[in-house]
PDB file of N, CA and C in Angstrom:
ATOM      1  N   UNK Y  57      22.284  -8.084   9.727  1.00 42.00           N
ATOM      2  CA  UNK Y  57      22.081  -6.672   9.481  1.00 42.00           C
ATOM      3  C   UNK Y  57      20.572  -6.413   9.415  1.00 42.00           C
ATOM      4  N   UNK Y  58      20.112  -5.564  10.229  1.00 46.00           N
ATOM      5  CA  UNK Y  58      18.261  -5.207  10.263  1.00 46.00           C
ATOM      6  C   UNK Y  58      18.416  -4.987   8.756  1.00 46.00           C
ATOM      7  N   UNK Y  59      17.129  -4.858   8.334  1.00 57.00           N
ATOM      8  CA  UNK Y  59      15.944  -3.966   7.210  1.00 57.00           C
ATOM      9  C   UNK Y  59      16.807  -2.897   7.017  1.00 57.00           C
ATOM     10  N   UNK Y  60      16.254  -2.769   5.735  1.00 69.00           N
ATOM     11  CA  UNK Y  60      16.953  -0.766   5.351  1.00 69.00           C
ATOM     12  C   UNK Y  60      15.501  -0.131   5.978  1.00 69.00           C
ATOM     13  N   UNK Y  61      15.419   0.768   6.667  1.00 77.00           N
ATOM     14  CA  UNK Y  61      14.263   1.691   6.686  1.00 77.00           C
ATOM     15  C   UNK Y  61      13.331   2.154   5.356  1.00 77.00           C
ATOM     16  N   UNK Y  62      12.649   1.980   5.233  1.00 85.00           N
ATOM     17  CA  UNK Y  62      11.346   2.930   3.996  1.00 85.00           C
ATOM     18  C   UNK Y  62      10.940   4.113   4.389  1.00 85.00           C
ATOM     19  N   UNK Y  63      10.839   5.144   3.399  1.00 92.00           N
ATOM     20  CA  UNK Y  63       9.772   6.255   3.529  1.00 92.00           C
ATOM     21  C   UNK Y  63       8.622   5.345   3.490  1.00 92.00           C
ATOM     22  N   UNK Y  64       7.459   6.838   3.868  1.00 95.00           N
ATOM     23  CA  UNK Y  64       6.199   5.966   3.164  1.00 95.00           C
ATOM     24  C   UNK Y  64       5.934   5.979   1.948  1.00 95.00           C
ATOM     25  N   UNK Y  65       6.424   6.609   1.208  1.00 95.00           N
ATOM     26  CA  UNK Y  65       6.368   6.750  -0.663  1.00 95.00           C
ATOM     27  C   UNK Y  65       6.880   5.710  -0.784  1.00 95.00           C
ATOM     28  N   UNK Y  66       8.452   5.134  -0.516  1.00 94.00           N
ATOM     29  CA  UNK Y  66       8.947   3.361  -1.058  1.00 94.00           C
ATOM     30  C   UNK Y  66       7.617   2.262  -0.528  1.00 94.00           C
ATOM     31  N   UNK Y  67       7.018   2.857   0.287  1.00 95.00           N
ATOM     32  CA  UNK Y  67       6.263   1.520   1.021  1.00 95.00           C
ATOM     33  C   UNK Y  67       5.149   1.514   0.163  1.00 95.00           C
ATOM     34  N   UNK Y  68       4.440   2.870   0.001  1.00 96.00           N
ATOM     35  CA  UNK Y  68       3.397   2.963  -0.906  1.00 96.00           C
ATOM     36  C   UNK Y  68       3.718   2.230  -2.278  1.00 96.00           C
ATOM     37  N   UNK Y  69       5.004   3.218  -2.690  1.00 96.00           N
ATOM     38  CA  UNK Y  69       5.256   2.491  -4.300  1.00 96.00           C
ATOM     39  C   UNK Y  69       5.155   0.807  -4.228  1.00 96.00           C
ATOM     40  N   UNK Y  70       5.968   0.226  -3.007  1.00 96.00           N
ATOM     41  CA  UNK Y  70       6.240  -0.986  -3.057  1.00 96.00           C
ATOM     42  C   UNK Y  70       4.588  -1.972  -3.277  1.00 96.00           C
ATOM     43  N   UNK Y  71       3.361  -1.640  -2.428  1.00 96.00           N
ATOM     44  CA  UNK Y  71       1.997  -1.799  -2.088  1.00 96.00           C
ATOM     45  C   UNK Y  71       1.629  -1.904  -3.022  1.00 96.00           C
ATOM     46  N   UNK Y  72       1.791  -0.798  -4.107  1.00 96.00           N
ATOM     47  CA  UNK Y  72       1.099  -0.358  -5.355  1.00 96.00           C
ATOM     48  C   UNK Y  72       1.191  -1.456  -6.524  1.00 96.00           C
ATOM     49  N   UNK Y  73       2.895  -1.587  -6.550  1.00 96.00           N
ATOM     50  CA  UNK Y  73       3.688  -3.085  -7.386  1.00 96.00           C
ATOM     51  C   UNK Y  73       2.809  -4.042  -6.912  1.00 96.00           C
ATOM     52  N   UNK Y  74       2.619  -4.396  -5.577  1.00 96.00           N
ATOM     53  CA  UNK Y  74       2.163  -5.444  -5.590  1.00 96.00           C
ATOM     54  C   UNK Y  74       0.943  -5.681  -5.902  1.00 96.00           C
ATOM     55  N   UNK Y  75       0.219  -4.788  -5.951  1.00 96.00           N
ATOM     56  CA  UNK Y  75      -1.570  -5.236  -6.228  1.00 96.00           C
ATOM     57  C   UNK Y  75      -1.493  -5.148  -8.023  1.00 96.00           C
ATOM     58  N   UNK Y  76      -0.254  -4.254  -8.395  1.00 95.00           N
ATOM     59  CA  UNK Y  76      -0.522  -4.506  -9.886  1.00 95.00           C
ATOM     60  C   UNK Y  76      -0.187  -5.694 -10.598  1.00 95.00           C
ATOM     61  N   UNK Y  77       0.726  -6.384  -9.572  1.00 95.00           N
ATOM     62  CA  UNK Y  77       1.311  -7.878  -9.774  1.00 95.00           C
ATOM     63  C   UNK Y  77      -0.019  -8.739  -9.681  1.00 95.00           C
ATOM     64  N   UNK Y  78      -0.910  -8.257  -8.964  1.00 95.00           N
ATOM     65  CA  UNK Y  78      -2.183  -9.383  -8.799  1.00 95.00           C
ATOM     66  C   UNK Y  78      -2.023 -10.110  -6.807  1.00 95.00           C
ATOM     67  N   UNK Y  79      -0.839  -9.737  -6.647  1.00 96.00           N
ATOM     68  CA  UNK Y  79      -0.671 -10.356  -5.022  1.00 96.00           C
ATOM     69  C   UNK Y  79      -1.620 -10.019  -4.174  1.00 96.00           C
ATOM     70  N   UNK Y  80      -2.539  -9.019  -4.260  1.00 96.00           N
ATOM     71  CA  UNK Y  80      -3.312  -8.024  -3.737  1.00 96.00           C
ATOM     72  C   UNK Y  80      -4.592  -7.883  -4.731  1.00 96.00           C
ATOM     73  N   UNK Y  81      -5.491  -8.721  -5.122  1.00 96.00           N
ATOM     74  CA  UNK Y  81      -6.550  -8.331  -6.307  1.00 96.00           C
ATOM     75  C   UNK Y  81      -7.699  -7.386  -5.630  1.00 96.00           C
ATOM     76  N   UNK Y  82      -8.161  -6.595  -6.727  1.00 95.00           N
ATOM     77  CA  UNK Y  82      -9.273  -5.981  -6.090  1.00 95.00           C
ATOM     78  C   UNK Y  82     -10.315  -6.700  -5.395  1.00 95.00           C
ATOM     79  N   UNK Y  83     -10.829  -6.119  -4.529  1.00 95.00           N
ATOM     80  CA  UNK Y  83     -11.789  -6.597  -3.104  1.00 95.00           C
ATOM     81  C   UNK Y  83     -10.988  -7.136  -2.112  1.00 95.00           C
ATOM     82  N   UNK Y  84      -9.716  -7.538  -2.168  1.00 96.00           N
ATOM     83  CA  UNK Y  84      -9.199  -8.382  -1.115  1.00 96.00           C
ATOM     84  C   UNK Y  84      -8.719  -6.920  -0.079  1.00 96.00           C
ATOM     85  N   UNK Y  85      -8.070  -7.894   1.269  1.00 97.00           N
ATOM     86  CA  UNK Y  85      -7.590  -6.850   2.214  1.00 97.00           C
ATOM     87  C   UNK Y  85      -6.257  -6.972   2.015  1.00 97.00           C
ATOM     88  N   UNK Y  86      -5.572  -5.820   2.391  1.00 97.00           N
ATOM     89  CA  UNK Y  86      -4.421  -5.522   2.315  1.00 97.00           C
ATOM     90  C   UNK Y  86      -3.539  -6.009   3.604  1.00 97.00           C
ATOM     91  N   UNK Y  87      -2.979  -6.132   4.299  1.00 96.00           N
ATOM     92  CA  UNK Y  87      -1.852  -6.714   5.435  1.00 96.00           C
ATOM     93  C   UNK Y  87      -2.539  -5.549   6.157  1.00 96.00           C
ATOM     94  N   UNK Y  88      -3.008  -5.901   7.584  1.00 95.00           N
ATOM     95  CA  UNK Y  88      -2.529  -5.005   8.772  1.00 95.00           C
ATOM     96  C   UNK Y  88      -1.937  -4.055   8.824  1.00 95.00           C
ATOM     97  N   UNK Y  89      -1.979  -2.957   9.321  1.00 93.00           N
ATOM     98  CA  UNK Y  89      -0.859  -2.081  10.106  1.00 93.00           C
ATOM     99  C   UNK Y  89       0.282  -2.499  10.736  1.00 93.00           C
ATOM    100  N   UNK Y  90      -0.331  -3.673  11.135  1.00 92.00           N
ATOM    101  CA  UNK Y  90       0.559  -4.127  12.344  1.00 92.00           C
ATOM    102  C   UNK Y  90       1.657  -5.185  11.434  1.00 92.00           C
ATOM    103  N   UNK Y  91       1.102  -5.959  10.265  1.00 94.00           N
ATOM    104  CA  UNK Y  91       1.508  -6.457   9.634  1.00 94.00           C
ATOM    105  C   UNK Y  91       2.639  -6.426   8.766  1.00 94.00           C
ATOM    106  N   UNK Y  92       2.376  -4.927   8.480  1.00 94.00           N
ATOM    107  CA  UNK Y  92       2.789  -3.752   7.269  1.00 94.00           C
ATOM    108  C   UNK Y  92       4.102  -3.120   8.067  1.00 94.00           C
ATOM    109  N   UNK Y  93       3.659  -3.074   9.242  1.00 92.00           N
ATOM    110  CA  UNK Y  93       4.716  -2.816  10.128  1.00 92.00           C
ATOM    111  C   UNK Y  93       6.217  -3.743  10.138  1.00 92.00           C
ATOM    112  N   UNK Y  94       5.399  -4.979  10.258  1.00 92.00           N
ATOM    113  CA  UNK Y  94       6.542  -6.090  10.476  1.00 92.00           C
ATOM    114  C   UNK Y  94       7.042  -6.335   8.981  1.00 92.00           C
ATOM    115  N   UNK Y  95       6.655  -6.350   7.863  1.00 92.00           N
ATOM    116  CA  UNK Y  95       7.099  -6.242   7.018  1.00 92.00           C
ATOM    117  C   UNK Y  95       8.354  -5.437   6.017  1.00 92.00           C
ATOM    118  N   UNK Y  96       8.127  -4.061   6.484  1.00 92.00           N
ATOM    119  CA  UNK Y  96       8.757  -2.879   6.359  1.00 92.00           C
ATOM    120  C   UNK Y  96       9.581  -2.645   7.224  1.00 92.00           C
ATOM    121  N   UNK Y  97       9.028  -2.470   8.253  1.00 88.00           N
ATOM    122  CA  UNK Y  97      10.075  -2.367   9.388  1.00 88.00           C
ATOM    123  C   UNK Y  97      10.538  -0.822   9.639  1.00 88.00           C
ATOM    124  N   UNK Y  98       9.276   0.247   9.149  1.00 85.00           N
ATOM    125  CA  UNK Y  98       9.675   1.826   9.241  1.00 85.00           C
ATOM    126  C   UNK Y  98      10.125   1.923  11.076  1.00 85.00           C
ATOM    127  N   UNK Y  99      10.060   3.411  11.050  1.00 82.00           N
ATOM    128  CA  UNK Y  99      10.850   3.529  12.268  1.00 82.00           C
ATOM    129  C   UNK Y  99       9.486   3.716  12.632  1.00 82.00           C
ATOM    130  N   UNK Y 100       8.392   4.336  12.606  1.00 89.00           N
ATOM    131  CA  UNK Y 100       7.088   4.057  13.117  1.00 89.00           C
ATOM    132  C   UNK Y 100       6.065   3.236  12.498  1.00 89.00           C
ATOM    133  N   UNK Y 101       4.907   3.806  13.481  1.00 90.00           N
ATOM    134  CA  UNK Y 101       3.430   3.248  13.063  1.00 90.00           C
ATOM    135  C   UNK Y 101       2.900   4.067  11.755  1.00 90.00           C
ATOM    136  N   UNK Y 102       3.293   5.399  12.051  1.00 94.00           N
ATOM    137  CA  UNK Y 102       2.719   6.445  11.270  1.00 94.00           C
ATOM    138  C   UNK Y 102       3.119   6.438   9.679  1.00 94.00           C
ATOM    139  N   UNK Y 103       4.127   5.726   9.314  1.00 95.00           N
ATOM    140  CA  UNK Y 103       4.990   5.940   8.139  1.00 95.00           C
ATOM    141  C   UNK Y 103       3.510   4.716   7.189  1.00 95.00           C
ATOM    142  N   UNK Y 104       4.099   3.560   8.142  1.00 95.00           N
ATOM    143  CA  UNK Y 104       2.990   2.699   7.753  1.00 95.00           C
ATOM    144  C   UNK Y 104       1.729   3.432   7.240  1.00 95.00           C
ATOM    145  N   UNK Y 105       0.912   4.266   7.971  1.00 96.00           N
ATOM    146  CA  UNK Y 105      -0.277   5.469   8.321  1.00 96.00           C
ATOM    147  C   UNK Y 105      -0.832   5.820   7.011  1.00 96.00           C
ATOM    148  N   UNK Y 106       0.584   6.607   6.659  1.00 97.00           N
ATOM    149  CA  UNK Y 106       0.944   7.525   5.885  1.00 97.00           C
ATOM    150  C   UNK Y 106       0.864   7.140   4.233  1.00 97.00           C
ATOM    151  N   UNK Y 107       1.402   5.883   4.189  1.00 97.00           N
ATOM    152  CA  UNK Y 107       1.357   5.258   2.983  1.00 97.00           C
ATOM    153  C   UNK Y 107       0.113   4.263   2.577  1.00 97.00           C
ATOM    154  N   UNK Y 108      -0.317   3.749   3.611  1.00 97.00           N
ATOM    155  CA  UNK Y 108      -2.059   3.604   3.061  1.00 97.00           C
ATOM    156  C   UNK Y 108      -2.781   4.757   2.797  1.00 97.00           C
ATOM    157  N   UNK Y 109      -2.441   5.610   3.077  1.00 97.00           N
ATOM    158  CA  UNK Y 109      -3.228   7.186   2.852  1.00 97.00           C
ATOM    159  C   UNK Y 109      -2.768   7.535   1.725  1.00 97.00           C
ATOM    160  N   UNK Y 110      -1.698   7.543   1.258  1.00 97.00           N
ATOM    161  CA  UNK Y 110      -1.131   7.857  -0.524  1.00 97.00           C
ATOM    162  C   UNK Y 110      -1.930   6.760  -0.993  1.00 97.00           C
ATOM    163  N   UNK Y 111      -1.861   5.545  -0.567  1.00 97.00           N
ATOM    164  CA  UNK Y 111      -2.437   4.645  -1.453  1.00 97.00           C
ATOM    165  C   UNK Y 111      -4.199   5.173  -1.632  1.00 97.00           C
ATOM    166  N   UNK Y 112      -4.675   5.610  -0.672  1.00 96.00           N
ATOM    167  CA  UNK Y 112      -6.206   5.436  -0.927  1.00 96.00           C
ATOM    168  C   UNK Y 112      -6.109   6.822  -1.409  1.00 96.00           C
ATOM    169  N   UNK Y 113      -5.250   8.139  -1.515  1.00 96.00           N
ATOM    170  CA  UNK Y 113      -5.055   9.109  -2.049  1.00 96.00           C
ATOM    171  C   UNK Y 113      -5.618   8.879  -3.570  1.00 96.00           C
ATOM    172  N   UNK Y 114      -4.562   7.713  -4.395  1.00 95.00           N
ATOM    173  CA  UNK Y 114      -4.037   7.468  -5.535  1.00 95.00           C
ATOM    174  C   UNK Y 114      -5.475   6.719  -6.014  1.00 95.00           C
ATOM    175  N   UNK Y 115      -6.455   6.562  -4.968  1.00 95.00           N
ATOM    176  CA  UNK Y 115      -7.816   5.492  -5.306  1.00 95.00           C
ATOM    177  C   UNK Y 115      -7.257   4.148  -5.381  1.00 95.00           C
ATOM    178  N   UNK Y 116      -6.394   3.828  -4.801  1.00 96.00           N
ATOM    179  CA  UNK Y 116      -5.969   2.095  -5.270  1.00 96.00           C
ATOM    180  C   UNK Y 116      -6.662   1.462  -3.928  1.00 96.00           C
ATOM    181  N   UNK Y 117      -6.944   2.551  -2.663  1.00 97.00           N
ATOM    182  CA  UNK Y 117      -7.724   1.274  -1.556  1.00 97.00           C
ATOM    183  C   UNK Y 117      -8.234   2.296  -0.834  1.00 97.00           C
ATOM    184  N   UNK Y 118      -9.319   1.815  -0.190  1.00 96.00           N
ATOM    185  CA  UNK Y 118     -10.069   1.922   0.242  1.00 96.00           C
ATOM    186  C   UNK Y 118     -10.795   2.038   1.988  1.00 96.00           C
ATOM    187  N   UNK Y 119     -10.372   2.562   3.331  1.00 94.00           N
ATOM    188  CA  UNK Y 119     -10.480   1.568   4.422  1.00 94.00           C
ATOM    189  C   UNK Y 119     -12.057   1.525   5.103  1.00 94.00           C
ATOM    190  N   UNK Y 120     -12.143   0.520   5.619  1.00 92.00           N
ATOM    191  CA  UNK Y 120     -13.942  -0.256   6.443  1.00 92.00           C
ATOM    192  C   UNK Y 120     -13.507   0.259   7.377  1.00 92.00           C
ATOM    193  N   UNK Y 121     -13.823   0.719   8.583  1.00 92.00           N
ATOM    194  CA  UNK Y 121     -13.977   0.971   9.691  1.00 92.00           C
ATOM    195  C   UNK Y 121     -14.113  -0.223  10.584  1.00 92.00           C
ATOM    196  N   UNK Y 122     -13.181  -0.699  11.550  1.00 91.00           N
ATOM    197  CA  UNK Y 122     -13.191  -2.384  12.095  1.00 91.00           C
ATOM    198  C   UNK Y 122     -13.550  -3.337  10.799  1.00 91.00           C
ATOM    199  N   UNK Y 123     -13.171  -2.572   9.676  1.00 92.00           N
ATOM    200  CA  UNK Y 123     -12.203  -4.401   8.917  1.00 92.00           C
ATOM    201  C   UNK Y 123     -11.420  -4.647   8.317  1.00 92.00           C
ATOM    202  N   UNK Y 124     -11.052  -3.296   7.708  1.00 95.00           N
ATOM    203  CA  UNK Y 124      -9.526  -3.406   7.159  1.00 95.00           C
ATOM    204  C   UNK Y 124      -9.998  -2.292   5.933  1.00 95.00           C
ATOM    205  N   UNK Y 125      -8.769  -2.523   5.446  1.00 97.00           N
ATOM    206  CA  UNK Y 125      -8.264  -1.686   3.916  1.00 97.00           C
ATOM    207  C   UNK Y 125      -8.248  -2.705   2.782  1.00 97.00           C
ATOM    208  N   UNK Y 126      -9.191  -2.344   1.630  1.00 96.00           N
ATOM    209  CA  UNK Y 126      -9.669  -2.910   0.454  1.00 96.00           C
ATOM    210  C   UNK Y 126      -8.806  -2.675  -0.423  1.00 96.00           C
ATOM    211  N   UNK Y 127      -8.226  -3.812  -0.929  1.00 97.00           N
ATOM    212  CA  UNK Y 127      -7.965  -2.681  -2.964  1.00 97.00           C
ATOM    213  C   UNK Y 127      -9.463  -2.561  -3.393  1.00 97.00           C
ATOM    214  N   UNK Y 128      -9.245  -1.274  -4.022  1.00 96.00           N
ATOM    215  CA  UNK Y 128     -10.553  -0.678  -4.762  1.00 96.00           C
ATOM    216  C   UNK Y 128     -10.180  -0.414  -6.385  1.00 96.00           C
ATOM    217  N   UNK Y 129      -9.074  -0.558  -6.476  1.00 89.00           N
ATOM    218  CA  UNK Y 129      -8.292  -0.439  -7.810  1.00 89.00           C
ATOM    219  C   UNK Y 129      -7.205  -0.561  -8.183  1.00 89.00           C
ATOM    220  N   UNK Y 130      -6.769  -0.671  -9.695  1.00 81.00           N
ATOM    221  CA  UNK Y 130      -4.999  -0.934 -10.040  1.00 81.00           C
ATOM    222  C   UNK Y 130      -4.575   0.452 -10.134  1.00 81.00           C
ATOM    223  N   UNK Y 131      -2.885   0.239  -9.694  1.00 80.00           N
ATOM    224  CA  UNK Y 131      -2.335   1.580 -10.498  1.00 80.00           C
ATOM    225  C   UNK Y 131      -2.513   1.585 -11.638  1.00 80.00           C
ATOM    226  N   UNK Y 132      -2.454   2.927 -12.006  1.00 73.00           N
ATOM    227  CA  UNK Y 132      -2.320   3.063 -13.261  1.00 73.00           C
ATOM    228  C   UNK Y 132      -1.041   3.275 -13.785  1.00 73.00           C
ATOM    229  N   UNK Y 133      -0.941   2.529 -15.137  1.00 62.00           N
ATOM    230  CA  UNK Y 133       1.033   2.613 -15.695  1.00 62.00           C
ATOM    231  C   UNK Y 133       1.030   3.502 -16.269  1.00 62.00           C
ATOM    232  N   UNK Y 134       0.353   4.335 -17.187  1.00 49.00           N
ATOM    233  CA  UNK Y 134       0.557   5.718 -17.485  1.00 49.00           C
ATOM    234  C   UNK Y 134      -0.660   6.349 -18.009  1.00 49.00           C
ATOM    235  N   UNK Y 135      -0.589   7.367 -18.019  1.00 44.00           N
ATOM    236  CA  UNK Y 135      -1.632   8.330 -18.637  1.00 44.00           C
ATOM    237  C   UNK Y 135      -2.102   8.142 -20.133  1.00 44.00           C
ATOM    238  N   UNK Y 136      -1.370   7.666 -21.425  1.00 44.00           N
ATOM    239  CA  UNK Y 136      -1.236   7.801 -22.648  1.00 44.00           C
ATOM    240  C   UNK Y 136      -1.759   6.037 -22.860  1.00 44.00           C
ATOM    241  N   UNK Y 137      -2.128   5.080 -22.319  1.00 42.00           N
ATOM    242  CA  UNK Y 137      -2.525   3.945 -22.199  1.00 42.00           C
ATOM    243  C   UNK Y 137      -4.449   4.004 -22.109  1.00 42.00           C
ATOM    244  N   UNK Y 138      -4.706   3.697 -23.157  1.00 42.00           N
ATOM    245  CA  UNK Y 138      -6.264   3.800 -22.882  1.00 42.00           C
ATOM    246  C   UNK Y 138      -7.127   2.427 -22.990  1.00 42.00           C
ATOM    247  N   UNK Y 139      -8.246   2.012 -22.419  1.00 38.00           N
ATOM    248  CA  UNK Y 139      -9.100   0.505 -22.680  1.00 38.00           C
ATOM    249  C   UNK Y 139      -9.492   0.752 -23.377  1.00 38.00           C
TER     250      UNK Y 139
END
């Protein structure tokens, strides 16, 4: 049986889990497009697109121009949580 399909919000949310897990630490690069693609398995390129763009929306990354997409930061778990 293929993949279930993702929005880009499940893919984002899913991205997000993972860099807060540490799988993804800040400065590192994030998977490809192409990568992100094979991973997920959306029905396009664009969904993929779409959800690094919520992500760097949300400030969690960042993209270089010919080198990829950075984490630049963690999610945050809630608002009422202070350092």
């Amino acid at each position: 049986m293929p993949p279930k399909r993702m929005t880009y919000v499940q893919i984002a949310d899913d991205l997000a889990h993972r860099i807060e897990l540490g799988e993804y630490p800040v400065d590192s690069l994030i998977p490809s497009y192409s990568q992100l693609r094979t991973m997920y398995a959306p029905t396009s390129i664009s969904t993929v697109q779409r959800a690094v763009m919520l992500l760097r929306d949300r400030g969690i990354v960042q993209g270089q121009r010919g080198v990829g997409v950075y984490v630049v930061g963690r999610p945050r778990q809630s608002d009422d949580q202070s350092e």
